[in-house]
PDB file of C-alpha atoms in Angstrom:
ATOM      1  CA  UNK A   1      88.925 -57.387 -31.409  1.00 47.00           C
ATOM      2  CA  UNK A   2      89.572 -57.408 -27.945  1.00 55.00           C
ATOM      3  CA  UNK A   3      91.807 -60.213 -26.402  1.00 81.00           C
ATOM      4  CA  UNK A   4      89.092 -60.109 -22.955  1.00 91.00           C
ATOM      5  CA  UNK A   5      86.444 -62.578 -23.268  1.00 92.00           C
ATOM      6  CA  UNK A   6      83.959 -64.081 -20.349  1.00 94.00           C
ATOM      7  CA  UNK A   7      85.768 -67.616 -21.125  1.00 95.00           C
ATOM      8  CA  UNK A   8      88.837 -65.991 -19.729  1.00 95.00           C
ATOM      9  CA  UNK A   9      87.266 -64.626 -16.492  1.00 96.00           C
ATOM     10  CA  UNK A  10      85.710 -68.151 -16.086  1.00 97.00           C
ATOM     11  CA  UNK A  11      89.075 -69.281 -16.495  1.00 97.00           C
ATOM     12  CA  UNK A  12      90.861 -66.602 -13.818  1.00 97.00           C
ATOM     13  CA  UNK A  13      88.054 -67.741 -11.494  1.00 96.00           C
ATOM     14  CA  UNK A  14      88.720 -71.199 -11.552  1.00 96.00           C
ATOM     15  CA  UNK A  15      92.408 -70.464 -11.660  1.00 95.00           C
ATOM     16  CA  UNK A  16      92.091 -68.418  -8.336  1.00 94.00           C
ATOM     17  CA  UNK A  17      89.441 -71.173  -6.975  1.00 93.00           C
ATOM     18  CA  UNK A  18      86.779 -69.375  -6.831  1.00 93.00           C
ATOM     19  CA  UNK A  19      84.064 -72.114  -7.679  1.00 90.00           C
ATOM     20  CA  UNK A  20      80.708 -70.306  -6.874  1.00 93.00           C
ATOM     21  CA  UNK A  21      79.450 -68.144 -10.393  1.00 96.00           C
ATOM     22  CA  UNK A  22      77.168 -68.293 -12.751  1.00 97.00           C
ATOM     23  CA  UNK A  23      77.648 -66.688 -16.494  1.00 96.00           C
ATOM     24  CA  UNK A  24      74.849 -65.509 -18.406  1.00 95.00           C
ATOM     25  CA  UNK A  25      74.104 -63.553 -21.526  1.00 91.00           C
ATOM     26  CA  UNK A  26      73.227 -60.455 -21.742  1.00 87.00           C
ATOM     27  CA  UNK A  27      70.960 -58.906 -24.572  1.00 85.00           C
ATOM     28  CA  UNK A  28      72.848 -56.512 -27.002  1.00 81.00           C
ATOM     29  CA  UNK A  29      76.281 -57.658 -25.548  1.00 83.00           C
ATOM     30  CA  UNK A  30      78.860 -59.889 -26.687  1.00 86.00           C
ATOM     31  CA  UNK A  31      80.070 -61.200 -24.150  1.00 91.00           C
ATOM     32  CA  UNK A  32      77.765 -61.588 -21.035  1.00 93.00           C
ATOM     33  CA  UNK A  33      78.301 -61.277 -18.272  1.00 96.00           C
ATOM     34  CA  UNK A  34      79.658 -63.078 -14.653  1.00 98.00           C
ATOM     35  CA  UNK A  35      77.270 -63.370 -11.263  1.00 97.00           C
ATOM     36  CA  UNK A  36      78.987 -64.209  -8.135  1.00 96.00           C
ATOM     37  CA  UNK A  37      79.695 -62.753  -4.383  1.00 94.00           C
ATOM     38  CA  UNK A  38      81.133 -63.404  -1.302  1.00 93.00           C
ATOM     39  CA  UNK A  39      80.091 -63.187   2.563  1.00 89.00           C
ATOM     40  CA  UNK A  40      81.615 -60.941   4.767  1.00 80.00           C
ATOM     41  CA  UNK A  41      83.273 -62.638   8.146  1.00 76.00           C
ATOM     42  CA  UNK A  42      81.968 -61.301  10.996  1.00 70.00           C
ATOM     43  CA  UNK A  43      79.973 -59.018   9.557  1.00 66.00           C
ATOM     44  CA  UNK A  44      76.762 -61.414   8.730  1.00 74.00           C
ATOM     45  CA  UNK A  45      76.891 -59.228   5.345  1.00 84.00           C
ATOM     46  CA  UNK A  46      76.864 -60.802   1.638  1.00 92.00           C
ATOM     47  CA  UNK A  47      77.938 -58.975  -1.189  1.00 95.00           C
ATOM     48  CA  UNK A  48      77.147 -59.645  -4.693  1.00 96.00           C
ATOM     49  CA  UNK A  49      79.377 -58.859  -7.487  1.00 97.00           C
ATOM     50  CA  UNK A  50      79.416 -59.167 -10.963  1.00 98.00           C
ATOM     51  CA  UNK A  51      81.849 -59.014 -13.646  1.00 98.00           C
ATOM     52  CA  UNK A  52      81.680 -57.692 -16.915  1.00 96.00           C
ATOM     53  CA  UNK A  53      83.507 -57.671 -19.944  1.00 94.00           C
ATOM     54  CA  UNK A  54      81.482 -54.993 -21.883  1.00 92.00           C
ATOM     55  CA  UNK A  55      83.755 -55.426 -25.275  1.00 88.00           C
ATOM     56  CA  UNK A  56      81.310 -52.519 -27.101  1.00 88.00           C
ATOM     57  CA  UNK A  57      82.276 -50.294 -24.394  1.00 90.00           C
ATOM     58  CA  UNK A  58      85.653 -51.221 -24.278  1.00 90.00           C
ATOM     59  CA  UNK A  59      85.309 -51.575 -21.037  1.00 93.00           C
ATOM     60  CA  UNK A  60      86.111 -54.570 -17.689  1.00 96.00           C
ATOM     61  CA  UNK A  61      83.856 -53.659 -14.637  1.00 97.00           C
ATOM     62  CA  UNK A  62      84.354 -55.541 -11.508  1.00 98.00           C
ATOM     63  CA  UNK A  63      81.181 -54.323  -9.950  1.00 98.00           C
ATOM     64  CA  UNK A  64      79.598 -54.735  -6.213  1.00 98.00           C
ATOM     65  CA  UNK A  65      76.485 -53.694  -6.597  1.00 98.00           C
ATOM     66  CA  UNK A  66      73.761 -52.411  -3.760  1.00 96.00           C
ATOM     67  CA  UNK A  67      76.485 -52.476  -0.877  1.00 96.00           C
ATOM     68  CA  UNK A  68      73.677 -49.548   0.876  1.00 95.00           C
ATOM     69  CA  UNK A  69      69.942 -48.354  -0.090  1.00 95.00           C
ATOM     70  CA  UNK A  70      70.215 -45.090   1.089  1.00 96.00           C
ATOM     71  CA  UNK A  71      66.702 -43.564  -0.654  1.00 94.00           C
ATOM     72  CA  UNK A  72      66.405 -39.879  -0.962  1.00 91.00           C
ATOM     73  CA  UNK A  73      62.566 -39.747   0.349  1.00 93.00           C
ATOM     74  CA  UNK A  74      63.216 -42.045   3.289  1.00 92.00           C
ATOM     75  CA  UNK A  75      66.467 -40.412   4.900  1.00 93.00           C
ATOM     76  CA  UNK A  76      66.968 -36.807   5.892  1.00 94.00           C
ATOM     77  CA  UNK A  77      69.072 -34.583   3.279  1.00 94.00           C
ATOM     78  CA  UNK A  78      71.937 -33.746   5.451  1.00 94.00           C
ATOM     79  CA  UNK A  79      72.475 -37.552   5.936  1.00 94.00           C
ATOM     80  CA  UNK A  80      72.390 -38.080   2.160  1.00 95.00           C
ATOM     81  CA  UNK A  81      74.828 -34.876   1.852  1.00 96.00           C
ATOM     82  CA  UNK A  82      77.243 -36.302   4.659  1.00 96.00           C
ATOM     83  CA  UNK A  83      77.299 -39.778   2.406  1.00 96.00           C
ATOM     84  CA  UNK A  84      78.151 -37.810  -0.610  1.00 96.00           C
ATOM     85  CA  UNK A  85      80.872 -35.872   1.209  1.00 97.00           C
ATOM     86  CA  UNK A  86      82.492 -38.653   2.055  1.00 97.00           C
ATOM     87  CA  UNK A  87      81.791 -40.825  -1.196  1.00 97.00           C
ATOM     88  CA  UNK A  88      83.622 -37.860  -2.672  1.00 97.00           C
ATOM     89  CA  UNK A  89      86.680 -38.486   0.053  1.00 96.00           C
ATOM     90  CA  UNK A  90      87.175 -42.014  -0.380  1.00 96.00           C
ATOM     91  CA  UNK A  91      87.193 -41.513  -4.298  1.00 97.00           C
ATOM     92  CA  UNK A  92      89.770 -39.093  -3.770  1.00 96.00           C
ATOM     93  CA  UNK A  93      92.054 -41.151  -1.618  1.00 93.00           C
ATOM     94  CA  UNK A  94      91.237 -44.620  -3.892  1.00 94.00           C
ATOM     95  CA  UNK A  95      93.722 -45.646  -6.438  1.00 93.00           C
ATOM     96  CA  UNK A  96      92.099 -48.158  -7.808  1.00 94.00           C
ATOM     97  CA  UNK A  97      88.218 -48.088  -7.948  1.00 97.00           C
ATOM     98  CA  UNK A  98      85.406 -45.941  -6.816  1.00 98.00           C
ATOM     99  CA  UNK A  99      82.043 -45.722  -4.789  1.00 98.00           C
ATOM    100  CA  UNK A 100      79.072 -44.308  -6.384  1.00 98.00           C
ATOM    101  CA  UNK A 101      75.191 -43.119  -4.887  1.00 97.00           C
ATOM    102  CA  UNK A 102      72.763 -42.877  -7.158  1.00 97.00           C
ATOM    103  CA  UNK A 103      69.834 -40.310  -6.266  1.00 94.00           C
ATOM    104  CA  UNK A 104      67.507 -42.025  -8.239  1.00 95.00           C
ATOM    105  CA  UNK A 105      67.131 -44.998  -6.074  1.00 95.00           C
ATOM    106  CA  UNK A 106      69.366 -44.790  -2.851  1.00 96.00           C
ATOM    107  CA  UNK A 107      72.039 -47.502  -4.268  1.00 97.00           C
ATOM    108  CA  UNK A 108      75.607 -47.171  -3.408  1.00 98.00           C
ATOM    109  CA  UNK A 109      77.811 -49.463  -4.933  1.00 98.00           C
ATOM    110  CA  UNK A 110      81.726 -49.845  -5.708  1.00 98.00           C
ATOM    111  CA  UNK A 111      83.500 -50.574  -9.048  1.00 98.00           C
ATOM    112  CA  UNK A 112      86.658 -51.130 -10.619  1.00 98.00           C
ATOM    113  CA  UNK A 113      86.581 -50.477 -14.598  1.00 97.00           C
ATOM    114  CA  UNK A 114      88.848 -51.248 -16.657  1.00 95.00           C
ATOM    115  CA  UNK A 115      89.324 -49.985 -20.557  1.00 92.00           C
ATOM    116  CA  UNK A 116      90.135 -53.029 -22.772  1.00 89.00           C
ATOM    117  CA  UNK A 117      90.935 -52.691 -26.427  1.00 80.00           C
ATOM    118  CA  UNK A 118      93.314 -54.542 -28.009  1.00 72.00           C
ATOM    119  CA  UNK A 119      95.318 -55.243 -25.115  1.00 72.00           C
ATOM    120  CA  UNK A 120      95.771 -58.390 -22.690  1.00 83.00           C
ATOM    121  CA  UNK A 121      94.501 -58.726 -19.354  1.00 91.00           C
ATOM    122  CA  UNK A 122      96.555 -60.989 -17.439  1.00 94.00           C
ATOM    123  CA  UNK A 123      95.667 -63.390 -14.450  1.00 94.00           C
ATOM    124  CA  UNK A 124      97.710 -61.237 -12.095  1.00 94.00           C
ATOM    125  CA  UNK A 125      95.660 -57.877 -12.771  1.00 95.00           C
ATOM    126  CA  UNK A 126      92.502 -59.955 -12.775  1.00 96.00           C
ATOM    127  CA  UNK A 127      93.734 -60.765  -9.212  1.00 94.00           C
ATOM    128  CA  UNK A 128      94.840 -57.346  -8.336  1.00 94.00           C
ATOM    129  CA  UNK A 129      91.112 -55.529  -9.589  1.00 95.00           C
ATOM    130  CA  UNK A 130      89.274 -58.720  -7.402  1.00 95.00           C
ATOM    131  CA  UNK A 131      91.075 -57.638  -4.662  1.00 93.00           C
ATOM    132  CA  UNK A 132      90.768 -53.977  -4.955  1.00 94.00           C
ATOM    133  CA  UNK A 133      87.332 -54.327  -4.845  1.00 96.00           C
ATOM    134  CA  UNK A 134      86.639 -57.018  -1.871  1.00 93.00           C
ATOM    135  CA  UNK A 135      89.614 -54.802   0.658  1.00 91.00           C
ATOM    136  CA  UNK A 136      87.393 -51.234  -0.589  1.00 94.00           C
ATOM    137  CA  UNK A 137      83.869 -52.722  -0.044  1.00 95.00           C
ATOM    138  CA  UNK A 138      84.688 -55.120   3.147  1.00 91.00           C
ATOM    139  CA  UNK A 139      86.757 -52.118   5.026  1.00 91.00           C
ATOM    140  CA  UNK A 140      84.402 -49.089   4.095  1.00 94.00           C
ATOM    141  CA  UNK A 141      80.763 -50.743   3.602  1.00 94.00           C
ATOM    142  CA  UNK A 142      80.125 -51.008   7.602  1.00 92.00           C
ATOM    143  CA  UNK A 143      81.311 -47.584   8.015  1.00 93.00           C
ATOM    144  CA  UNK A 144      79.486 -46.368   5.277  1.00 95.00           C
ATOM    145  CA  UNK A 145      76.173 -48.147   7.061  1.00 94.00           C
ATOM    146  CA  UNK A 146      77.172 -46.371  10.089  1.00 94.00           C
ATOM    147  CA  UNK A 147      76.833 -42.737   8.366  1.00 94.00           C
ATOM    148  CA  UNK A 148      73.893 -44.120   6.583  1.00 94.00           C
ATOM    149  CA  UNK A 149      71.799 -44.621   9.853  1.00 94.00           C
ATOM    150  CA  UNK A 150      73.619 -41.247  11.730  1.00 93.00           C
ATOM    151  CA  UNK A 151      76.208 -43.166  14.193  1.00 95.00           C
ATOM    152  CA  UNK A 152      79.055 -41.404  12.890  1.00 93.00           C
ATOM    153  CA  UNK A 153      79.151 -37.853  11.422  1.00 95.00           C
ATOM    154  CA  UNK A 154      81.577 -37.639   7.911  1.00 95.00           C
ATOM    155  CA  UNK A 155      84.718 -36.033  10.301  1.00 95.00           C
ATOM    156  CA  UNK A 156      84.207 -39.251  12.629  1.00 94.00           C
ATOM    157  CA  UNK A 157      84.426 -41.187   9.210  1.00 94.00           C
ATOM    158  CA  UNK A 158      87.435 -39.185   8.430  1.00 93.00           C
ATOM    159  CA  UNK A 159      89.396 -39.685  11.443  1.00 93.00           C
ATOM    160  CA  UNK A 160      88.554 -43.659  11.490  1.00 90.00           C
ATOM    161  CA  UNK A 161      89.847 -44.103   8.346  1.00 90.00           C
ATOM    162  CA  UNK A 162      92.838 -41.799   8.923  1.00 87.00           C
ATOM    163  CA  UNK A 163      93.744 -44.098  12.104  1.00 85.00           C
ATOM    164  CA  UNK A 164      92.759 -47.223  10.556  1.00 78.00           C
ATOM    165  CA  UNK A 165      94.693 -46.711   7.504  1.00 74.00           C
ATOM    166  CA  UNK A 166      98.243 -45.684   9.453  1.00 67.00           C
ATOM    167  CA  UNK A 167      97.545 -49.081  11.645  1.00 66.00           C
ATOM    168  CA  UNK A 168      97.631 -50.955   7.911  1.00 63.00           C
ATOM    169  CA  UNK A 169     100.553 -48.495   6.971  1.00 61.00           C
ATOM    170  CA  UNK A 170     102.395 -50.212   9.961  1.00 64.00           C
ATOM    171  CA  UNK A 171     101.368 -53.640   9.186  1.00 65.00           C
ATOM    172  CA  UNK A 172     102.529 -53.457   6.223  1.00 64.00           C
ATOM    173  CA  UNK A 173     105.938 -52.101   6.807  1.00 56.00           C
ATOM    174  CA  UNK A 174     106.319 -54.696   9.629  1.00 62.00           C
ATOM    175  CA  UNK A 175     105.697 -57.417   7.044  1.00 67.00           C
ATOM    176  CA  UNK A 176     108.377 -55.915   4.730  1.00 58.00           C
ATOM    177  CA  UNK A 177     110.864 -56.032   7.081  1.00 60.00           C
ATOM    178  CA  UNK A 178     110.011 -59.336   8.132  1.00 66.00           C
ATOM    179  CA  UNK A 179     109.892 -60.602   4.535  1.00 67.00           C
ATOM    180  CA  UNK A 180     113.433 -59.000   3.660  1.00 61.00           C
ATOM    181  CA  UNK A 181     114.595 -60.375   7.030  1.00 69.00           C
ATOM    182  CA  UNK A 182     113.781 -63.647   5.958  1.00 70.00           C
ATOM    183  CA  UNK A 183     115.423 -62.988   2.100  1.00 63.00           C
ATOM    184  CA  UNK A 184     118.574 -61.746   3.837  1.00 67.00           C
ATOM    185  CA  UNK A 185     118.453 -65.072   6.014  1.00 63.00           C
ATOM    186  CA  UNK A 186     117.899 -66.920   2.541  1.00 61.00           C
ATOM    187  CA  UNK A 187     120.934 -65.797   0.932  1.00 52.00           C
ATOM    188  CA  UNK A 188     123.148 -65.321   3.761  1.00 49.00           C
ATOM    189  CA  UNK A 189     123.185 -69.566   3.666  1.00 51.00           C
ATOM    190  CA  UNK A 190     125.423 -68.753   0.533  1.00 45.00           C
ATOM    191  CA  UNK A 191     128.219 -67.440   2.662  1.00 37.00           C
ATOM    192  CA  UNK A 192     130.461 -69.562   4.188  1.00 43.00           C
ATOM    193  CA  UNK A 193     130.515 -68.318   8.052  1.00 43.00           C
ATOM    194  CA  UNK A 194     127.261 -67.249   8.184  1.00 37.00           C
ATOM    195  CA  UNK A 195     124.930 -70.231   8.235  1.00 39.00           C
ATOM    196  CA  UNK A 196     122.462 -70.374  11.294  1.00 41.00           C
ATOM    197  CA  UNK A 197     121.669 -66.806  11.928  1.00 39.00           C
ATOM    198  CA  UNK A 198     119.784 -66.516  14.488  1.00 41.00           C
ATOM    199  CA  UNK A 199     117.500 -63.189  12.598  1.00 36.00           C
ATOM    200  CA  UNK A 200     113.443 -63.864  13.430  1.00 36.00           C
ATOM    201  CA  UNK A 201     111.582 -64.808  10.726  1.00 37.00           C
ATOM    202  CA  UNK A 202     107.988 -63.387  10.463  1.00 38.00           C
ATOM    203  CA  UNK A 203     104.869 -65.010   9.906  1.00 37.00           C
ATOM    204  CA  UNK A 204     102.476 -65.328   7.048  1.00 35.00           C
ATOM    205  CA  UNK A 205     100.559 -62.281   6.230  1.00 34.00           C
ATOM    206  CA  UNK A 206      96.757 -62.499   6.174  1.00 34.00           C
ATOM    207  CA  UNK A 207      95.095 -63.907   3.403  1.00 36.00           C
ATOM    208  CA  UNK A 208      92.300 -62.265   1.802  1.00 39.00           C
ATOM    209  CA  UNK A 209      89.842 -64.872   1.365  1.00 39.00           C
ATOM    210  CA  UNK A 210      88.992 -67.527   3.684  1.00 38.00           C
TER     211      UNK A 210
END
């Protein structure tokens, strides 16, 4: 039997602080299943996202469902081809999780599954999969929207996210260096002769939720 229950989530929620869910049953499933979501700063956008311990399946899904209606008979079919194409270009560059359109109703929506057997799911990749999917949706849903309603063509797309993603690239790196900066500062106090270095010590890095 698998380890991965919907008490646990509950617990990893409240663990993380995230107070706002409801858990409900599901019919044929074990385990049930979590509603909850978040609203996007800035962008006067809420998401909803469940998560799902489908034991039968063997399966976690961190799902945000209906981040676009895109619907085949309202939009033209180059439009729905250019949101494809580039569905088909995040995927590729995504390590962890995907986007999805389904044809049958417009939907596009983002996951991250997991398989879950016999295994343990800790409170650390619990936080790593809710982050995953909250950084994919909140930095690629307005852009997406922008495709959607033909304000950017897919090689705009491309070269936003190209420039965008070096920007974070640098960020990140600057962080690094500021974080072994401030290690190095740590342990030079062991030292004798070397207390009250004058290195600059960087800043907290941004948090993901509010």
């Amino acid at each position: 039997m698998t380890s991965v229950t919907l008490e646990m989530m509950k617990e990893y929620l409240n663990r993380f602080g995230w107070r706002n869910y409801k858990a409900a049953q599901e019919p044929l499933e074990k385990e049930g299943i979590i509603f909850t979501g978040w609203h996007s700063p800035g962008h006067e956008q809420c998401y909803i996202l469940t998560i799902d311990p489908m034991v039968e399946m063997g399966c976690l899904s961190f799902r945000v469902p209906e981040i676009l209606k895109v619907p085949a008979e309202d939009v033209p079919a180059e439009r729905i081809a250019d949101l494809c194409f580039v569905i088909g270009y995040l995927n590729y560059r995504l390590l962890i999780g995907k986007f999805a359109y389904d044809p049958s109703d417009g939907e596009i929506r983002f996951s991250v599954d997991v398989p879950i057997e016999e295994n343990t799911f800790t409170y650390e990749q619990f936080v790593h999969c809710l982050g995953a999917a909250i950084h994919s949706v909140e930095k690629y849903a307005p852009a997406l929207r922008r495709l959607a309603e033909g304000e950017q063509t897919p090689d705009e797309f491309i070269a936003w996210d190209k420039e965008h993603s070096a920007r974070e690239l640098k960020r990140s790196f600057a962080e690094f260096l500021r974080e072994l900066l401030r290690h190095l500062d740590d342990d030079s106090d062991s030292f004798p002769g070397r207390r009250g270095t004058n290195r600059p010590r960087g800043g907290n890095g941004g948090e993901l939720f509010d």
